[in-house]
Amino acid sequence: AQSSSYFVILALSIAVNLLLVFQFCVDGEWRLTWSKRAAEEAERVAAIPCSGHGTAYLDGLFLMGRTSPDCSEFVTECAANADSGDPYFLQPFWMQHAAQITQGRYIVFGAGSTQLLNAAVHALSSHNSSNSSSPASVVATIPYYRVRFLLYKTQTEFFRSLDYRFEETHPHFLIYSEAGKVIEFVTSPNNPDGKLNKAVLHGPNASAIYDRVYYWPHFTAIPNPADDDLMLFSFPNSLVMLVLDLGT
């Protein structure tokens, strides 16, 4: 009799818990209404002007007469919805800032980051000290985005040049104990913290390549124009030009 009482209590407890979970998660209906509410809130936030430069839109299924993302409903035959949103939401920013001062600068176009990054490393390493037979050291500022770090490392090692080599770490004291050239990759703004990093290494043998692939107002606040000796910019996130990079 005692065991049967325990069984009844256990069954009632399970039933009550299932009822509470059902009521909390799906509001008494067999659908995840909490996810749809979250999607509606995200859509409302996305409709707010983005940094004063336009409106950001989220693509997705039609919900309550307008588009919004909904992860609980899958449309397998729909690869992507590229017909909605505002592709010109950065237009006011570029109308105001596109004609910045470029006197005394040279602009080089390349098909992707690899071309321009390696061209910059090759050009800077050719200025290695004439009294040193050691190759230039190529390093990346810490912390760095892992994908960008692998790009720097791979493209530096791919050509197996005798003029430069990639260093896994950032050894300040070791580098300056040698007479060779130092080339530093600086991702600015950094990913994912958005910090506008500056070069750590300075001196007559140090050069910096500023990778500004994330230099966009919807990624991080831009307080002033970029003004470094060698900078790389990219257009893929705004103009759907997946292979175009710009170096100055």
CSV table of N, CA and C in Angstrom, one decimal, residues 7-150:
chain,number,residue,atom,x,y,z
A,7,PHE,N,3.9,5.7,-5.8
A,7,PHE,CA,3.7,5.8,-7.2
A,7,PHE,C,2.6,6.8,-7.6
A,8,VAL,N,1.6,6.9,-6.8
A,8,VAL,CA,0.5,7.9,-7.1
A,8,VAL,C,1.1,9.3,-7.0
A,9,ILE,N,1.9,9.5,-5.9
A,9,ILE,CA,2.4,10.9,-5.7
A,9,ILE,C,3.4,11.2,-6.8
A,10,LEU,N,4.2,10.2,-7.2
A,10,LEU,CA,5.2,10.5,-8.3
A,10,LEU,C,4.5,10.8,-9.6
A,11,ALA,N,3.4,10.1,-9.9
A,11,ALA,CA,2.6,10.3,-11.1
A,11,ALA,C,2.0,11.7,-11.1
A,12,LEU,N,1.5,12.1,-9.9
A,12,LEU,CA,0.9,13.4,-9.8
A,12,LEU,C,1.9,14.5,-10.0
A,13,SER,N,3.1,14.3,-9.4
A,13,SER,CA,4.2,15.3,-9.5
A,13,SER,C,4.6,15.5,-11.0
A,14,ILE,N,4.8,14.4,-11.7
A,14,ILE,CA,5.2,14.4,-13.1
A,14,ILE,C,4.1,15.2,-13.9
A,15,ALA,N,2.8,14.9,-13.6
A,15,ALA,CA,1.7,15.5,-14.4
A,15,ALA,C,1.7,17.0,-14.1
A,16,VAL,N,1.9,17.4,-12.9
A,16,VAL,CA,1.9,18.9,-12.6
A,16,VAL,C,3.1,19.6,-13.2
A,17,ASN,N,4.2,18.9,-13.2
A,17,ASN,CA,5.4,19.5,-13.9
A,17,ASN,C,5.2,19.7,-15.4
A,18,LEU,N,4.7,18.6,-16.0
A,18,LEU,CA,4.4,18.7,-17.4
A,18,LEU,C,3.4,19.8,-17.7
A,19,LEU,N,2.4,19.9,-16.9
A,19,LEU,CA,1.4,21.0,-17.1
A,19,LEU,C,2.0,22.4,-17.0
A,20,LEU,N,2.9,22.6,-16.0
A,20,LEU,CA,3.5,23.9,-15.8
A,20,LEU,C,4.5,24.2,-17.0
A,21,VAL,N,5.2,23.2,-17.4
A,21,VAL,CA,6.1,23.4,-18.6
A,21,VAL,C,5.3,23.7,-19.8
A,22,PHE,N,4.3,23.0,-20.0
A,22,PHE,CA,3.4,23.3,-21.2
A,22,PHE,C,2.8,24.7,-21.2
A,23,GLN,N,2.4,25.1,-20.0
A,23,GLN,CA,1.7,26.4,-19.9
A,23,GLN,C,2.8,27.5,-20.0
A,24,PHE,N,4.0,27.3,-19.5
A,24,PHE,CA,5.0,28.4,-19.5
A,24,PHE,C,5.6,28.5,-20.9
A,25,CYS,N,5.9,27.4,-21.5
A,25,CYS,CA,6.7,27.5,-22.8
A,25,CYS,C,5.8,27.7,-24.0
A,26,VAL,N,4.6,27.2,-24.0
A,26,VAL,CA,3.8,27.3,-25.3
A,26,VAL,C,2.5,28.0,-25.0
A,27,ASP,N,2.3,28.6,-23.8
A,27,ASP,CA,1.1,29.3,-23.5
A,27,ASP,C,-0.2,28.5,-23.8
A,28,GLY,N,-0.2,27.2,-23.5
A,28,GLY,CA,-1.4,26.4,-23.6
A,28,GLY,C,-1.6,26.0,-25.0
A,29,GLU,N,-0.8,26.3,-26.0
A,29,GLU,CA,-0.9,25.9,-27.4
A,29,GLU,C,0.3,25.2,-27.8
A,30,TRP,N,0.2,24.3,-28.8
A,30,TRP,CA,1.3,23.5,-29.3
A,30,TRP,C,2.1,24.3,-30.3
A,31,ARG,N,2.7,25.4,-29.8
A,31,ARG,CA,3.6,26.2,-30.6
A,31,ARG,C,4.4,27.1,-29.7
A,32,LEU,N,5.7,27.4,-30.1
A,32,LEU,CA,6.6,28.2,-29.3
A,32,LEU,C,6.3,29.7,-29.4
A,33,THR,N,5.3,30.1,-28.7
A,33,THR,CA,5.0,31.5,-28.8
A,33,THR,C,6.0,32.4,-28.2
A,34,TRP,N,6.8,31.9,-27.3
A,34,TRP,CA,7.9,32.8,-26.7
A,34,TRP,C,8.9,33.1,-27.8
A,35,SER,N,9.2,32.2,-28.7
A,35,SER,CA,10.2,32.5,-29.8
A,35,SER,C,9.6,33.5,-30.7
A,36,LYS,N,8.3,33.5,-31.0
A,36,LYS,CA,7.7,34.4,-31.9
A,36,LYS,C,7.7,35.8,-31.3
A,37,ARG,N,7.5,35.9,-29.9
A,37,ARG,CA,7.5,37.2,-29.3
A,37,ARG,C,8.9,37.7,-29.3
A,38,ALA,N,10.0,36.9,-29.1
A,38,ALA,CA,11.3,37.3,-29.2
A,38,ALA,C,11.6,37.8,-30.6
A,39,ALA,N,11.1,37.2,-31.7
A,39,ALA,CA,11.3,37.6,-33.0
A,39,ALA,C,10.7,38.9,-33.3
A,40,GLU,N,9.5,39.1,-32.8
A,40,GLU,CA,8.8,40.4,-32.9
A,40,GLU,C,9.6,41.5,-32.3
A,41,GLU,N,10.1,41.3,-31.1
A,41,GLU,CA,10.9,42.3,-30.4
A,41,GLU,C,12.2,42.6,-31.1
A,42,ALA,N,12.8,41.6,-31.7
A,42,ALA,CA,14.0,41.8,-32.5
A,42,ALA,C,13.7,42.7,-33.7
A,43,GLU,N,12.5,42.4,-34.3
A,43,GLU,CA,12.1,43.2,-35.5
A,43,GLU,C,11.9,44.6,-35.1
A,44,ARG,N,11.3,44.9,-34.0
A,44,ARG,CA,11.0,46.2,-33.5
A,44,ARG,C,12.3,47.0,-33.3
A,45,VAL,N,13.3,46.3,-32.7
A,45,VAL,CA,14.6,46.9,-32.4
A,45,VAL,C,15.3,47.2,-33.8
A,46,ALA,N,15.2,46.3,-34.7
A,46,ALA,CA,15.8,46.4,-36.0
A,46,ALA,C,15.2,47.6,-36.8
A,47,ALA,N,14.0,48.0,-36.5
A,47,ALA,CA,13.4,49.1,-37.2
A,47,ALA,C,13.9,50.5,-36.6
A,48,ILE,N,14.6,50.5,-35.5
A,48,ILE,CA,15.2,51.7,-35.0
A,48,ILE,C,16.3,52.1,-35.8
A,49,PRO,N,16.5,53.4,-36.2
A,49,PRO,CA,17.6,53.9,-37.0
A,49,PRO,C,18.9,53.4,-36.4
A,50,CYS,N,19.8,52.9,-37.3
A,50,CYS,CA,21.1,52.3,-36.9
A,50,CYS,C,22.2,53.3,-36.8
A,51,SER,N,22.5,53.7,-35.6
A,51,SER,CA,23.6,54.7,-35.4
A,51,SER,C,23.3,56.0,-36.2
A,52,GLY,N,22.1,56.3,-36.5
A,52,GLY,CA,21.7,57.5,-37.2
A,52,GLY,C,22.0,57.5,-38.6
A,53,HIS,N,22.4,56.3,-39.2
A,53,HIS,CA,22.7,56.2,-40.6
A,53,HIS,C,21.7,55.4,-41.4
A,54,GLY,N,20.5,55.2,-40.9
A,54,GLY,CA,19.5,54.5,-41.7
A,54,GLY,C,18.8,53.4,-40.8
A,55,THR,N,18.1,52.5,-41.5
A,55,THR,CA,17.3,51.5,-40.8
A,55,THR,C,17.8,50.1,-41.1
A,56,ALA,N,18.1,49.3,-40.2
A,56,ALA,CA,18.5,47.9,-40.4
A,56,ALA,C,17.3,47.0,-40.4
A,57,TYR,N,17.2,46.1,-41.3
A,57,TYR,CA,16.0,45.2,-41.5
A,57,TYR,C,16.5,43.8,-41.3
A,58,LEU,N,15.6,43.0,-40.7
A,58,LEU,CA,15.8,41.5,-40.6
A,58,LEU,C,14.9,40.8,-41.5
A,59,ASP,N,15.5,39.9,-42.3
A,59,ASP,CA,14.7,39.1,-43.2
A,59,ASP,C,14.1,37.9,-42.5
A,60,GLY,N,13.0,37.3,-43.0
A,60,GLY,CA,12.5,36.1,-42.4
A,60,GLY,C,11.1,35.9,-43.0
A,61,LEU,N,10.3,35.1,-42.3
A,61,LEU,CA,8.9,34.8,-42.7
A,61,LEU,C,8.0,35.9,-42.4
A,62,PHE,N,6.8,35.9,-43.1
A,62,PHE,CA,5.8,36.9,-42.8
A,62,PHE,C,5.1,36.5,-41.5
A,63,LEU,N,5.0,37.5,-40.6
A,63,LEU,CA,4.4,37.2,-39.3
A,63,LEU,C,3.5,38.5,-39.0
A,64,MET,N,2.2,38.3,-38.8
A,64,MET,CA,1.3,39.4,-38.5
A,64,MET,C,1.4,40.5,-39.6
A,65,GLY,N,1.5,40.1,-40.8
A,65,GLY,CA,1.5,41.1,-41.9
A,65,GLY,C,2.8,41.8,-42.2
A,66,ARG,N,3.9,41.4,-41.6
A,66,ARG,CA,5.2,42.0,-41.9
A,66,ARG,C,6.3,40.9,-41.7
A,67,THR,N,7.5,41.2,-42.2
A,67,THR,CA,8.6,40.2,-42.1
A,67,THR,C,9.2,40.2,-40.8
A,68,SER,N,9.6,39.0,-40.3
A,68,SER,CA,10.4,38.9,-39.1
A,68,SER,C,10.9,37.5,-39.0
A,69,PRO,N,12.1,37.3,-38.3
A,69,PRO,CA,12.7,36.0,-38.3
A,69,PRO,C,11.9,35.1,-37.3
A,70,ASP,N,11.8,33.8,-37.7
A,70,ASP,CA,11.1,32.9,-36.8
A,70,ASP,C,11.8,31.5,-36.9
A,71,CYS,N,12.6,31.2,-35.9
A,71,CYS,CA,13.4,30.0,-36.0
A,71,CYS,C,12.6,28.7,-35.7
A,72,SER,N,11.4,28.8,-35.3
A,72,SER,CA,10.6,27.7,-35.0
A,72,SER,C,9.9,27.1,-36.2
A,73,GLU,N,9.9,27.9,-37.3
A,73,GLU,CA,9.3,27.5,-38.6
A,73,GLU,C,10.3,27.4,-39.7
A,74,PHE,N,10.5,26.3,-40.3
A,74,PHE,CA,11.5,26.1,-41.3
A,74,PHE,C,10.9,25.9,-42.7
A,75,VAL,N,11.5,26.6,-43.7
A,75,VAL,CA,11.1,26.5,-45.1
A,75,VAL,C,12.3,26.0,-45.8
A,76,THR,N,12.3,24.7,-46.0
A,76,THR,CA,13.5,24.0,-46.6
A,76,THR,C,13.7,24.4,-48.0
A,77,GLU,N,12.7,24.7,-48.8
A,77,GLU,CA,12.9,25.1,-50.2
A,77,GLU,C,13.3,26.5,-50.4
A,78,CYS,N,13.4,27.3,-49.3
A,78,CYS,CA,13.7,28.7,-49.4
A,78,CYS,C,15.2,28.9,-48.9
A,79,ALA,N,16.1,29.1,-49.8
A,79,ALA,CA,17.5,29.2,-49.4
A,79,ALA,C,17.8,30.5,-48.6
A,80,ALA,N,17.2,31.6,-49.1
A,80,ALA,CA,17.4,32.9,-48.5
A,80,ALA,C,16.4,33.9,-49.0
A,81,ASN,N,16.1,34.9,-48.2
A,81,ASN,CA,15.2,36.0,-48.7
A,81,ASN,C,16.0,37.2,-48.9
A,82,ALA,N,16.4,37.5,-50.1
A,82,ALA,CA,17.2,38.7,-50.4
A,82,ALA,C,16.4,39.8,-51.0
A,83,ASP,N,15.0,39.8,-50.9
A,83,ASP,CA,14.2,40.8,-51.6
A,83,ASP,C,13.7,41.8,-50.6
A,84,SER,N,13.9,41.6,-49.3
A,84,SER,CA,13.4,42.6,-48.4
A,84,SER,C,14.6,43.4,-47.8
A,85,GLY,N,14.3,44.3,-46.9
A,85,GLY,CA,15.4,45.1,-46.3
A,85,GLY,C,15.7,46.3,-47.1
A,86,ASP,N,16.6,47.1,-46.6
A,86,ASP,CA,17.0,48.4,-47.3
A,86,ASP,C,18.5,48.4,-47.6
A,87,PRO,N,18.9,48.1,-48.9
A,87,PRO,CA,20.3,48.0,-49.2
A,87,PRO,C,21.0,49.4,-49.2
A,88,TYR,N,20.2,50.5,-49.0
A,88,TYR,CA,20.8,51.8,-49.0
A,88,TYR,C,20.9,52.4,-47.6
A,89,PHE,N,20.8,51.6,-46.6
A,89,PHE,CA,20.7,52.2,-45.2
A,89,PHE,C,22.0,52.9,-44.8
A,90,LEU,N,23.2,52.6,-45.5
A,90,LEU,CA,24.4,53.4,-45.2
A,90,LEU,C,24.6,54.5,-46.2
A,91,GLN,N,23.6,54.8,-47.1
A,91,GLN,CA,23.8,55.8,-48.0
A,91,GLN,C,24.0,57.2,-47.4
A,92,PRO,N,23.2,57.6,-46.4
A,92,PRO,CA,23.5,58.9,-45.8
A,92,PRO,C,24.9,59.1,-45.2
A,93,PHE,N,25.4,58.0,-44.7
A,93,PHE,CA,26.8,58.1,-44.1
A,93,PHE,C,27.8,58.4,-45.3
A,94,TRP,N,27.7,57.6,-46.4
A,94,TRP,CA,28.7,57.8,-47.4
A,94,TRP,C,28.5,59.1,-48.2
A,95,MET,N,27.2,59.6,-48.3
A,95,MET,CA,27.0,60.9,-48.9
A,95,MET,C,27.7,62.0,-48.2
A,96,GLN,N,27.9,61.8,-46.9
A,96,GLN,CA,28.5,62.8,-46.0
A,96,GLN,C,30.0,62.6,-46.0
A,97,HIS,N,30.5,61.3,-46.0
A,97,HIS,CA,31.9,61.1,-45.7
A,97,HIS,C,32.7,60.5,-46.9
A,98,ALA,N,32.1,60.3,-48.0
A,98,ALA,CA,32.8,59.6,-49.1
A,98,ALA,C,33.9,60.5,-49.7
A,99,ALA,N,33.8,61.8,-49.6
A,99,ALA,CA,34.8,62.7,-50.2
A,99,ALA,C,35.9,63.1,-49.2
A,100,GLN,N,36.4,62.2,-48.4
A,100,GLN,CA,37.5,62.5,-47.5
A,100,GLN,C,38.8,62.9,-48.2
A,101,ILE,N,39.7,63.5,-47.4
A,101,ILE,CA,41.0,63.9,-48.0
A,101,ILE,C,41.8,62.7,-48.4
A,102,THR,N,42.2,62.7,-49.6
A,102,THR,CA,43.1,61.5,-50.1
A,102,THR,C,44.4,62.0,-50.8
A,103,GLN,N,44.7,63.3,-50.6
A,103,GLN,CA,45.9,63.8,-51.2
A,103,GLN,C,47.1,63.1,-50.7
A,104,GLY,N,48.1,62.8,-51.6
A,104,GLY,CA,49.3,62.2,-51.2
A,104,GLY,C,49.2,60.7,-50.9
A,105,ARG,N,48.0,60.1,-51.2
A,105,ARG,CA,47.8,58.7,-50.9
A,105,ARG,C,47.6,57.9,-52.2
A,106,TYR,N,47.9,56.6,-52.2
A,106,TYR,CA,47.7,55.8,-53.4
A,106,TYR,C,46.7,54.7,-53.0
A,107,ILE,N,45.8,54.4,-53.9
A,107,ILE,CA,44.8,53.4,-53.7
A,107,ILE,C,45.0,52.2,-54.6
A,108,VAL,N,45.1,51.0,-54.1
A,108,VAL,CA,45.3,49.7,-54.8
A,108,VAL,C,44.2,48.8,-54.6
A,109,PHE,N,43.6,48.2,-55.7
A,109,PHE,CA,42.5,47.3,-55.6
A,109,PHE,C,43.0,45.9,-55.7
A,110,GLY,N,42.4,44.9,-55.0
A,110,GLY,CA,42.8,43.5,-55.1
A,110,GLY,C,41.6,42.6,-55.0
A,111,ALA,N,41.8,41.4,-55.5
A,111,ALA,CA,40.7,40.4,-55.5
A,111,ALA,C,40.8,39.6,-54.2
A,112,GLY,N,40.3,40.2,-53.1
A,112,GLY,CA,40.3,39.5,-51.8
A,112,GLY,C,41.5,40.0,-51.0
A,113,SER,N,41.4,39.7,-49.7
A,113,SER,CA,42.4,40.2,-48.7
A,113,SER,C,43.8,39.6,-49.0
A,114,THR,N,43.9,38.3,-49.4
A,114,THR,CA,45.1,37.6,-49.5
A,114,THR,C,46.1,38.4,-50.4
A,115,GLN,N,45.6,38.8,-51.6
A,115,GLN,CA,46.5,39.5,-52.5
A,115,GLN,C,47.1,40.8,-51.9
A,116,LEU,N,46.3,41.6,-51.3
A,116,LEU,CA,46.8,42.9,-50.8
A,116,LEU,C,47.7,42.7,-49.5
A,117,LEU,N,47.3,41.7,-48.7
A,117,LEU,CA,48.0,41.5,-47.4
A,117,LEU,C,49.4,41.0,-47.8
A,118,ASN,N,49.5,40.1,-48.7
A,118,ASN,CA,50.9,39.5,-49.1
A,118,ASN,C,51.7,40.6,-49.8
A,119,ALA,N,51.0,41.4,-50.7
A,119,ALA,CA,51.7,42.4,-51.4
A,119,ALA,C,52.3,43.4,-50.4
A,120,ALA,N,51.6,43.7,-49.4
A,120,ALA,CA,52.1,44.7,-48.4
A,120,ALA,C,53.2,44.1,-47.6
A,121,VAL,N,53.1,42.8,-47.2
A,121,VAL,CA,54.2,42.2,-46.5
A,121,VAL,C,55.5,42.1,-47.4
A,122,HIS,N,55.3,41.8,-48.6
A,122,HIS,CA,56.4,41.7,-49.5
A,122,HIS,C,57.1,43.0,-49.7
A,123,ALA,N,56.3,44.1,-49.9
A,123,ALA,CA,56.8,45.4,-50.1
A,123,ALA,C,57.6,45.9,-48.8
A,124,LEU,N,57.0,45.7,-47.7
A,124,LEU,CA,57.7,46.2,-46.5
A,124,LEU,C,58.9,45.3,-46.1
A,125,SER,N,58.9,44.0,-46.4
A,125,SER,CA,60.1,43.2,-46.1
A,125,SER,C,61.2,43.5,-47.0
A,126,SER,N,61.0,44.1,-48.2
A,126,SER,CA,62.1,44.4,-49.1
A,126,SER,C,62.9,45.6,-48.5
A,127,HIS,N,62.4,46.3,-47.5
A,127,HIS,CA,63.1,47.4,-46.9
A,127,HIS,C,63.9,46.9,-45.7
A,128,ASN,N,64.1,45.6,-45.6
A,128,ASN,CA,64.8,45.0,-44.4
A,128,ASN,C,66.2,45.6,-44.3
A,129,SER,N,66.7,45.7,-43.1
A,129,SER,CA,68.1,46.3,-42.9
A,129,SER,C,69.1,45.6,-43.8
A,130,SER,N,69.9,46.4,-44.5
A,130,SER,CA,70.9,45.8,-45.4
A,130,SER,C,72.0,45.1,-44.6
A,131,ASN,N,72.1,45.4,-43.3
A,131,ASN,CA,73.2,44.8,-42.5
A,131,ASN,C,72.7,43.6,-41.8
A,132,SER,N,71.5,43.1,-42.1
A,132,SER,CA,71.0,41.9,-41.5
A,132,SER,C,70.6,40.9,-42.6
A,133,SER,N,71.0,39.6,-42.3
A,133,SER,CA,70.7,38.6,-43.3
A,133,SER,C,69.4,37.8,-42.8
A,134,SER,N,68.8,38.1,-41.7
A,134,SER,CA,67.7,37.5,-41.2
A,134,SER,C,66.4,38.0,-41.8
A,135,PRO,N,65.4,37.1,-42.1
A,135,PRO,CA,64.2,37.6,-42.7
A,135,PRO,C,63.3,38.5,-41.8
A,136,ALA,N,62.5,39.3,-42.4
A,136,ALA,CA,61.6,40.1,-41.6
A,136,ALA,C,60.6,39.2,-40.8
A,137,SER,N,60.3,39.6,-39.6
A,137,SER,CA,59.3,38.9,-38.7
A,137,SER,C,57.9,39.5,-38.9
A,138,VAL,N,57.0,38.7,-39.2
A,138,VAL,CA,55.6,39.1,-39.4
A,138,VAL,C,54.8,38.6,-38.1
A,139,VAL,N,54.1,39.6,-37.4
A,139,VAL,CA,53.4,39.2,-36.2
A,139,VAL,C,52.0,39.8,-36.3
A,140,ALA,N,51.2,39.4,-35.4
A,140,ALA,CA,49.8,39.9,-35.3
A,140,ALA,C,49.5,40.4,-33.9
A,141,THR,N,48.8,41.5,-33.8
A,141,THR,CA,48.5,42.1,-32.5
A,141,THR,C,47.6,41.2,-31.7
A,142,ILE,N,47.9,41.0,-30.4
A,142,ILE,CA,47.0,40.2,-29.5
A,142,ILE,C,46.1,41.1,-28.7
A,143,PRO,N,44.8,40.9,-28.5
A,143,PRO,CA,44.1,39.7,-29.0
A,143,PRO,C,43.7,39.9,-30.5
A,144,TYR,N,43.5,38.8,-31.2
A,144,TYR,CA,43.1,38.9,-32.6
A,144,TYR,C,42.0,37.9,-32.8
A,145,TYR,N,41.2,38.2,-33.9
A,145,TYR,CA,40.2,37.2,-34.4
A,145,TYR,C,40.9,36.0,-35.0
A,146,ARG,N,40.5,34.9,-34.6
A,146,ARG,CA,41.2,33.6,-35.0
A,146,ARG,C,41.3,33.5,-36.5
A,147,VAL,N,40.1,33.8,-37.2
A,147,VAL,CA,40.1,33.6,-38.6
A,147,VAL,C,41.0,34.6,-39.3
A,148,ARG,N,41.1,35.8,-38.8
A,148,ARG,CA,42.0,36.8,-39.4
A,148,ARG,C,43.5,36.3,-39.2
A,149,PHE,N,43.7,35.8,-38.0
A,149,PHE,CA,45.1,35.3,-37.6
A,149,PHE,C,45.5,34.2,-38.6
A,150,LEU,N,44.6,33.3,-38.8
A,150,LEU,CA,44.9,32.2,-39.7
A,150,LEU,C,45.2,32.7,-41.1
